Amino acid sequence: MTFRKVNIFILVLAVVIFLLVLHHNILGLSDLLKRELSDSSPLGLQPIDFIPEAPERLMEDPNDKEIPVVITASDDRLGGVIAAVNSIHQNTKSNVAFHIVTLNDTVDHLRSWLSKTSLKNVKYRILDFDPHLLDGKVRIDSEIPDLIKPLTFARFYLPNWVPDAEKAIYLDDDVIVQDDILELYNTKLQPGHAAAFSDDCDSTTNKFAVRGAGNQYNYIGFLDYKKEAIRKLSMKASTCSFNPGVFVANLTEWRLQNVTKQLEKWMALNVAEEIYSRTLAGSITTPPLLIVFYKRHSNIDPMWNVRHLGSSAGKRYSPQFVKAAKLLHWNGHFKPWGRTASYAEVWEKWYIPDPTNKFNLIRRHTDIYETK
């Protein structure tokens, strides 16, 4: 081999070695960059192929989605709230958060009842309602000043209680739930609708309800159609009303449509012009809701508001139907913690005795009765 050939061979060998070293260094630098990027960059900014598998705690669990349930609690009806919360808690595996709206003088009693019983592990927040929110919006009868119950209007301010929620359930305190509340929460609302109610003319009501004095089933039962403000709205007087004691709200739409301000407007107008029906037997929260949601609400399954259990002391439903109902509602004068309510024994299964003994059930066979 000549000297020239040796030099060429050495040169080629040197080039090959140089290329091998350069390739190795580039690979090393790439690995280093990957490690540094993975350690220091926010997950959302990493290139897709560098994103690690999501940790188990970040995996989306359908049952972990929080279901906000808003309910009010007055001291003289506190047993109702306890039974309602217990029935919901026992019938679901979903992540339910209770937002309990009450007045200052009830907070300690409620907290004690929840913390010293089997409900101590329930997720809840106690929220204070300021009655001054109603100044100028509610007509006070000087002869019966206690007739107005401030907490009944808490539903008008729903976004206040769950400011970060997009959807929520509102329940009266005289209900028990016999199925998974997740089903009610998943009620589909039509586009542009801020709430879903159960109409008073639904199949369940038509089949079982006995119409009697003081019950309203259409708009003319709640609003005074002689008043110009009502006539201008062009709402049919025969339109079926709905029950506002159980409803599902799309809070995004509620805020967008400024529903709370709309309700306050009609409340204030009633103070000035008395636009509510003079035959209104109760539920002065219903008329403004009927106006604001006229033909602008969706419907819930009627089995999720089987009501009128408190309208009379008699049993208007069969035991089989009561057992099949998903939610029982004792709206009316006869409450299940009182002496003459129908199907009080069904409600009582969910009642937890008050550890402070301030609240007691009233039963026919004795003046004061406490569940053993």
Short mmCIF file of C-alpha atoms in Angstrom, two decimals:
data_model
loop_
_atom_site.label_atom_id
_atom_site.label_comp_id
_atom_site.label_asym_id
_atom_site.label_seq_id
_atom_site.Cartn_x
_atom_site.Cartn_y
_atom_site.Cartn_z
CA MET A 1 0.00 0.00 0.00
CA THR A 2 1.46 3.31 -1.04
CA PHE A 3 1.85 6.25 1.34
CA ARG A 4 -0.92 8.15 -0.52
CA LYS A 5 -3.42 5.31 -0.07
CA VAL A 6 -2.58 5.12 3.65
CA ASN A 7 -3.30 8.82 4.09
CA ILE A 8 -6.66 8.51 2.32
CA PHE A 9 -7.62 5.54 4.49
CA ILE A 10 -6.68 7.41 7.67
CA LEU A 11 -8.63 10.46 6.54
CA VAL A 12 -11.77 8.42 5.77
CA LEU A 13 -11.46 6.63 9.11
CA ALA A 14 -11.13 9.97 10.92
CA VAL A 15 -14.22 11.32 9.17
CA VAL A 16 -16.23 8.19 10.09
CA ILE A 17 -15.13 8.43 13.74
CA PHE A 18 -15.99 12.16 13.79
CA LEU A 19 -19.46 11.49 12.39
CA LEU A 20 -20.07 8.71 14.94
CA VAL A 21 -19.05 11.00 17.82
CA LEU A 22 -21.19 13.86 16.47
CA HIS A 23 -24.24 11.57 16.15
CA HIS A 24 -23.77 10.30 19.70
CA ASN A 25 -23.55 13.86 21.07
CA ILE A 26 -26.66 14.97 19.21
CA LEU A 27 -28.63 12.04 20.66
CA GLY A 28 -27.36 12.90 24.13
CA LEU A 29 -28.37 16.53 23.74
CA SER A 30 -31.85 15.47 22.56
CA ASP A 31 -32.32 13.26 25.63
CA LEU A 32 -31.16 16.08 27.88
CA LEU A 33 -33.63 18.52 26.33
CA LYS A 34 -36.45 16.04 26.74
CA ARG A 35 -35.65 15.53 30.43
CA GLU A 36 -35.39 19.26 31.11
CA LEU A 37 -38.61 20.00 29.25
CA SER A 38 -40.47 17.26 31.10
CA ASP A 39 -39.21 18.47 34.49
CA SER A 40 -39.67 22.20 34.13
CA SER A 41 -42.52 22.94 31.70
CA PRO A 42 -46.21 23.01 32.57
CA LEU A 43 -47.96 19.86 31.40
CA GLY A 44 -50.27 21.77 29.08
CA LEU A 45 -47.30 23.31 27.18
CA GLN A 46 -45.41 20.08 26.50
CA PRO A 47 -45.29 18.65 22.99
CA ILE A 48 -47.91 15.92 22.67
CA ASP A 49 -45.46 13.05 22.36
CA PHE A 50 -43.76 14.10 25.63
CA ILE A 51 -46.94 14.16 27.74
CA PRO A 52 -46.83 11.34 30.30
CA GLU A 53 -49.88 9.25 31.13
CA ALA A 54 -52.26 11.16 33.39
CA PRO A 55 -51.85 10.30 37.07
CA GLU A 56 -54.77 8.30 38.49
CA ARG A 57 -55.95 11.23 40.62
CA LEU A 58 -56.35 13.36 37.47
CA MET A 59 -58.38 10.79 35.55
CA GLU A 60 -61.95 12.04 35.03
CA ASP A 61 -64.45 10.01 37.05
CA PRO A 62 -68.09 10.51 36.05
CA ASN A 63 -69.15 9.88 39.65
CA ASP A 64 -66.73 12.53 40.90
CA LYS A 65 -68.49 15.44 39.20
CA GLU A 66 -69.93 17.57 41.97
CA ILE A 67 -73.73 17.84 42.06
CA PRO A 68 -74.78 21.03 43.88
CA VAL A 69 -78.07 20.72 45.77
CA VAL A 70 -79.48 23.91 47.29
CA ILE A 71 -81.99 23.59 50.11
CA THR A 72 -83.23 26.01 52.78
CA ALA A 73 -83.36 25.37 56.52
CA SER A 74 -85.56 27.22 59.00
CA ASP A 75 -85.42 26.22 62.65
CA ASP A 76 -89.06 25.15 62.89
CA ARG A 77 -88.65 22.83 59.85
CA LEU A 78 -85.13 21.61 60.43
CA GLY A 79 -86.19 17.96 60.68
CA GLY A 80 -87.35 18.18 57.09
CA VAL A 81 -83.93 19.25 55.88
CA ILE A 82 -82.26 16.42 57.77
CA ALA A 83 -84.57 13.80 56.27
CA ALA A 84 -84.13 15.23 52.76
CA VAL A 85 -80.32 15.28 53.01
CA ASN A 86 -80.22 11.77 54.46
CA SER A 87 -82.47 10.33 51.74
CA ILE A 88 -80.32 11.86 48.99
CA HIS A 89 -77.07 10.77 50.64
CA GLN A 90 -78.22 7.17 51.12
CA ASN A 91 -79.52 6.74 47.57
CA THR A 92 -76.52 7.89 45.55
CA LYS A 93 -72.84 7.22 45.04
CA SER A 94 -72.39 10.56 43.32
CA ASN A 95 -70.39 13.47 44.67
CA VAL A 96 -73.25 15.56 46.09
CA ALA A 97 -72.54 18.89 47.79
CA PHE A 98 -75.36 20.38 49.87
CA HIS A 99 -75.61 24.17 50.02
CA ILE A 100 -77.92 24.79 52.96
CA VAL A 101 -79.30 28.32 53.11
CA THR A 102 -80.51 29.43 56.52
CA LEU A 103 -80.77 32.35 58.93
CA ASN A 104 -78.23 33.26 61.59
CA ASP A 105 -80.26 31.93 64.51
CA THR A 106 -80.39 28.42 62.98
CA VAL A 107 -76.73 27.91 62.07
CA ASP A 108 -75.51 26.41 65.37
CA HIS A 109 -78.49 24.06 65.69
CA LEU A 110 -78.08 22.82 62.12
CA ARG A 111 -74.34 22.35 62.42
CA SER A 112 -74.76 20.39 65.65
CA TRP A 113 -77.38 18.11 64.09
CA LEU A 114 -75.20 17.37 61.08
CA SER A 115 -71.92 16.89 62.95
CA LYS A 116 -73.24 14.66 65.76
CA THR A 117 -75.13 12.15 63.62
CA SER A 118 -74.50 9.79 60.71
CA LEU A 119 -74.52 12.83 58.41
CA LYS A 120 -71.17 14.06 59.72
CA ASN A 121 -69.39 12.88 56.57
CA VAL A 122 -71.81 14.56 54.17
CA LYS A 123 -70.30 17.38 52.11
CA TYR A 124 -72.14 20.59 52.94
CA ARG A 125 -71.88 24.37 53.26
CA ILE A 126 -74.08 26.46 55.52
CA LEU A 127 -74.97 29.81 53.96
CA ASP A 128 -76.61 32.81 55.64
CA PHE A 129 -79.58 34.48 53.95
CA ASP A 130 -79.91 38.23 54.46
CA PRO A 131 -83.62 39.11 54.77
CA HIS A 132 -82.80 42.71 53.77
CA LEU A 133 -82.49 41.42 50.21
CA LEU A 134 -86.30 41.50 50.22
CA ASP A 135 -86.67 45.13 51.28
CA GLY A 136 -89.22 46.80 49.01
CA LYS A 137 -89.94 43.55 47.20
CA VAL A 138 -92.41 41.83 49.54
CA ARG A 139 -95.72 43.16 50.81
CA ILE A 140 -95.89 42.78 54.61
CA ASP A 141 -99.31 42.37 56.20
CA SER A 142 -99.22 44.45 59.39
CA GLU A 143 -101.79 42.15 61.00
CA ILE A 144 -99.81 38.98 60.18
CA PRO A 145 -96.16 40.10 59.89
CA ASP A 146 -94.82 36.57 60.32
CA LEU A 147 -96.69 35.28 57.26
CA ILE A 148 -93.71 36.07 55.03
CA LYS A 149 -90.95 33.48 55.30
CA PRO A 150 -87.73 35.04 53.91
CA LEU A 151 -86.10 31.71 53.10
CA THR A 152 -88.82 30.83 50.58
CA PHE A 153 -87.24 33.45 48.32
CA ALA A 154 -83.74 31.96 48.52
CA ARG A 155 -84.39 30.09 45.26
CA PHE A 156 -84.55 33.45 43.44
CA TYR A 157 -80.88 34.03 44.30
CA LEU A 158 -79.61 30.60 43.25
CA PRO A 159 -76.32 31.76 41.64
CA ASN A 160 -75.38 33.46 44.93
CA TRP A 161 -75.27 30.12 46.73
CA VAL A 162 -73.27 28.23 44.10
CA PRO A 163 -71.24 30.94 42.32
CA ASP A 164 -68.88 28.53 40.55
CA ALA A 165 -71.50 26.01 39.38
CA GLU A 166 -72.92 25.78 35.87
CA LYS A 167 -75.89 23.68 36.96
CA ALA A 168 -77.68 23.04 40.26
CA ILE A 169 -80.73 21.42 41.84
CA TYR A 170 -83.09 23.33 44.12
CA LEU A 171 -85.26 21.40 46.60
CA ASP A 172 -87.85 22.44 49.16
CA ASP A 173 -87.28 21.08 52.67
CA ASP A 174 -90.46 18.92 52.66
CA VAL A 175 -89.20 16.27 50.25
CA ILE A 176 -87.47 12.92 50.37
CA VAL A 177 -85.61 11.30 47.48
CA GLN A 178 -86.02 7.59 46.72
CA ASP A 179 -83.70 7.28 43.71
CA ASP A 180 -80.28 8.49 42.59
CA ILE A 181 -80.26 12.31 42.51
CA LEU A 182 -77.82 12.07 39.58
CA GLU A 183 -80.77 11.22 37.32
CA LEU A 184 -82.54 14.46 38.23
CA TYR A 185 -79.30 16.42 37.80
CA ASN A 186 -78.89 14.97 34.30
CA THR A 187 -82.24 16.39 33.17
CA LYS A 188 -81.77 17.82 29.68
CA LEU A 189 -82.66 21.50 29.41
CA GLN A 190 -83.55 22.96 26.04
CA PRO A 191 -81.23 25.62 24.59
CA GLY A 192 -81.96 29.02 26.12
CA HIS A 193 -83.85 27.58 29.09
CA ALA A 194 -82.57 28.51 32.55
CA ALA A 195 -84.65 25.99 34.50
CA ALA A 196 -86.70 22.78 34.32
CA PHE A 197 -89.84 22.33 36.45
CA SER A 198 -92.66 19.82 36.80
CA ASP A 199 -95.86 21.17 35.23
CA ASP A 200 -99.06 21.04 37.28
CA CYS A 201 -100.82 19.49 34.28
CA ASP A 202 -98.41 16.63 33.83
CA SER A 203 -99.75 13.08 33.61
CA THR A 204 -99.04 12.30 37.25
CA THR A 205 -100.99 15.28 38.56
CA ASN A 206 -103.93 14.71 36.20
CA LYS A 207 -104.21 11.11 37.21
CA PHE A 208 -103.91 11.40 40.96
CA ALA A 209 -104.47 14.97 42.15
CA VAL A 210 -107.81 15.93 43.65
CA ARG A 211 -108.51 19.56 42.98
CA GLY A 212 -109.62 21.42 46.06
CA ALA A 213 -109.88 24.87 47.55
CA GLY A 214 -106.62 26.72 47.64
CA ASN A 215 -104.91 24.68 44.91
CA GLN A 216 -103.80 26.48 41.77
CA TYR A 217 -103.19 24.65 38.49
CA ASN A 218 -103.03 27.42 35.90
CA TYR A 219 -101.82 30.99 35.57
CA ILE A 220 -105.13 32.62 36.47
CA GLY A 221 -104.89 30.99 39.88
CA PHE A 222 -101.71 32.94 40.64
CA LEU A 223 -101.99 36.24 38.75
CA ASP A 224 -104.61 38.98 38.62
CA TYR A 225 -105.60 39.24 34.97
CA LYS A 226 -107.57 42.40 35.66
CA LYS A 227 -104.30 44.28 36.13
CA GLU A 228 -102.92 46.01 33.04
CA ALA A 229 -99.34 44.91 33.79
CA ILE A 230 -100.43 41.28 33.51
CA ARG A 231 -102.66 41.77 30.46
CA LYS A 232 -99.79 43.44 28.59
CA LEU A 233 -97.74 40.25 28.88
CA SER A 234 -100.24 38.38 26.65
CA MET A 235 -99.94 35.21 28.72
CA LYS A 236 -102.85 32.80 28.36
CA ALA A 237 -104.72 32.55 31.65
CA SER A 238 -105.34 28.84 31.06
CA THR A 239 -101.61 28.08 30.75
CA CYS A 240 -100.62 25.27 33.06
CA SER A 241 -98.62 26.43 36.07
CA PHE A 242 -95.62 24.58 37.49
CA ASN A 243 -94.35 23.69 40.93
CA PRO A 244 -91.19 25.60 41.97
CA GLY A 245 -90.35 23.37 44.94
CA VAL A 246 -88.17 21.06 42.86
CA PHE A 247 -86.24 22.26 39.83
CA VAL A 248 -83.00 21.96 37.91
CA ALA A 249 -81.27 25.20 36.90
CA ASN A 250 -78.82 26.00 34.13
CA LEU A 251 -76.97 28.71 36.05
CA THR A 252 -75.06 29.89 32.99
CA GLU A 253 -78.36 30.78 31.32
CA TRP A 254 -79.73 32.11 34.62
CA ARG A 255 -76.89 34.61 34.86
CA LEU A 256 -76.95 35.42 31.15
CA GLN A 257 -80.68 36.21 31.25
CA ASN A 258 -80.37 38.02 34.59
CA VAL A 259 -83.22 35.94 35.99
CA THR A 260 -82.75 37.18 39.57
CA LYS A 261 -83.20 40.82 38.51
CA GLN A 262 -86.27 39.89 36.48
CA LEU A 263 -87.83 38.18 39.49
CA GLU A 264 -87.05 41.16 41.74
CA LYS A 265 -88.72 43.47 39.21
CA TRP A 266 -92.03 41.59 39.40
CA MET A 267 -91.81 41.29 43.18
CA ALA A 268 -91.45 45.06 43.47
CA LEU A 269 -94.29 45.63 41.00
CA ASN A 270 -96.57 43.46 43.11
CA VAL A 271 -95.80 45.62 46.15
CA ALA A 272 -96.85 48.68 44.14
CA GLU A 273 -99.77 47.27 42.14
CA GLU A 274 -100.80 43.92 43.69
CA ILE A 275 -100.55 41.90 40.51
CA TYR A 276 -100.80 38.52 42.26
CA SER A 277 -104.18 36.79 42.38
CA ARG A 278 -106.37 37.72 45.37
CA THR A 279 -107.34 34.06 45.69
CA LEU A 280 -103.74 33.01 46.08
CA ALA A 281 -103.76 30.47 48.91
CA GLY A 282 -100.01 30.44 49.44
CA SER A 283 -96.64 30.20 47.69
CA ILE A 284 -96.16 33.87 46.87
CA THR A 285 -92.87 32.83 45.32
CA THR A 286 -94.70 31.18 42.41
CA PRO A 287 -96.23 34.19 40.54
CA PRO A 288 -92.96 35.94 39.58
CA LEU A 289 -91.47 32.61 38.52
CA LEU A 290 -94.49 31.92 36.30
CA ILE A 291 -94.03 35.30 34.60
CA VAL A 292 -90.28 35.03 34.04
CA PHE A 293 -90.41 31.40 32.84
CA TYR A 294 -93.58 31.65 30.74
CA LYS A 295 -93.03 29.19 27.88
CA ARG A 296 -89.32 29.39 28.60
CA HIS A 297 -88.70 26.37 30.81
CA SER A 298 -87.98 22.69 30.29
CA ASN A 299 -89.70 19.81 32.09
CA ILE A 300 -88.45 17.31 34.63
CA ASP A 301 -89.78 13.77 34.85
CA PRO A 302 -93.03 14.06 36.90
CA MET A 303 -91.90 11.10 39.01
CA TRP A 304 -89.20 13.45 40.32
CA ASN A 305 -91.85 15.64 41.95
CA VAL A 306 -94.77 13.53 43.18
CA ARG A 307 -96.46 16.23 45.18
CA HIS A 308 -99.63 17.26 47.04
CA LEU A 309 -98.81 14.79 49.83
CA GLY A 310 -99.32 17.69 52.23
CA SER A 311 -102.53 18.98 50.66
CA SER A 312 -104.77 16.74 52.78
CA ALA A 313 -104.48 14.28 55.62
CA GLY A 314 -105.89 11.47 53.46
CA LYS A 315 -103.82 9.16 51.28
CA ARG A 316 -104.52 10.15 47.69
CA TYR A 317 -101.89 7.84 46.19
CA SER A 318 -101.62 4.08 46.40
CA PRO A 319 -98.74 2.58 48.43
CA GLN A 320 -97.38 1.07 45.20
CA PHE A 321 -97.26 4.45 43.49
CA VAL A 322 -95.62 6.10 46.49
CA LYS A 323 -92.97 3.38 46.51
CA ALA A 324 -92.30 3.89 42.79
CA ALA A 325 -91.95 7.68 43.06
CA LYS A 326 -88.42 9.01 42.72
CA LEU A 327 -89.14 12.08 44.88
CA LEU A 328 -92.02 12.63 47.32
CA HIS A 329 -93.11 16.19 48.08
CA TRP A 330 -95.33 17.13 51.04
CA ASN A 331 -96.27 20.57 49.72
CA GLY A 332 -99.34 21.93 51.48
CA HIS A 333 -100.35 22.45 55.10
CA PHE A 334 -99.79 18.90 56.37
CA LYS A 335 -96.08 18.25 56.87
CA PRO A 336 -94.65 14.77 57.55
CA TRP A 337 -93.15 15.86 60.87
CA GLY A 338 -96.62 16.96 61.99
CA ARG A 339 -99.59 15.10 63.42
CA THR A 340 -101.83 14.43 60.39
CA ALA A 341 -99.63 14.04 57.30
CA SER A 342 -100.23 11.23 54.82
CA TYR A 343 -97.45 8.67 54.40
CA ALA A 344 -95.54 10.16 57.32
CA GLU A 345 -94.11 6.70 57.99
CA VAL A 346 -92.37 6.75 54.59
CA TRP A 347 -90.76 10.10 55.38
CA GLU A 348 -89.87 8.99 58.90
CA LYS A 349 -87.56 6.23 57.61
CA TRP A 350 -85.14 8.97 56.59
CA TYR A 351 -85.49 11.16 59.67
CA ILE A 352 -82.58 11.26 62.12
CA PRO A 353 -83.49 12.36 65.68
CA ASP A 354 -82.14 15.69 66.85
CA PRO A 355 -79.22 15.10 69.26
CA THR A 356 -80.07 18.37 71.02
CA ASN A 357 -83.76 17.40 71.45
CA LYS A 358 -84.87 20.83 70.28
CA PHE A 359 -86.84 19.40 67.35
CA ASN A 360 -89.38 16.65 67.94
CA LEU A 361 -91.88 14.89 65.74
CA ILE A 362 -95.56 15.39 66.50
CA ARG A 363 -97.68 12.27 66.29
CA ARG A 364 -101.36 11.54 66.98
CA HIS A 365 -100.82 9.12 69.82
CA THR A 366 -98.68 11.56 71.77
CA ASP A 367 -97.94 15.27 71.80
CA ILE A 368 -94.21 14.81 71.33
CA TYR A 369 -92.67 11.78 69.69
CA GLU A 370 -89.03 11.01 69.16
CA THR A 371 -87.88 8.17 66.90
CA LYS A 372 -86.13 5.45 68.86
#
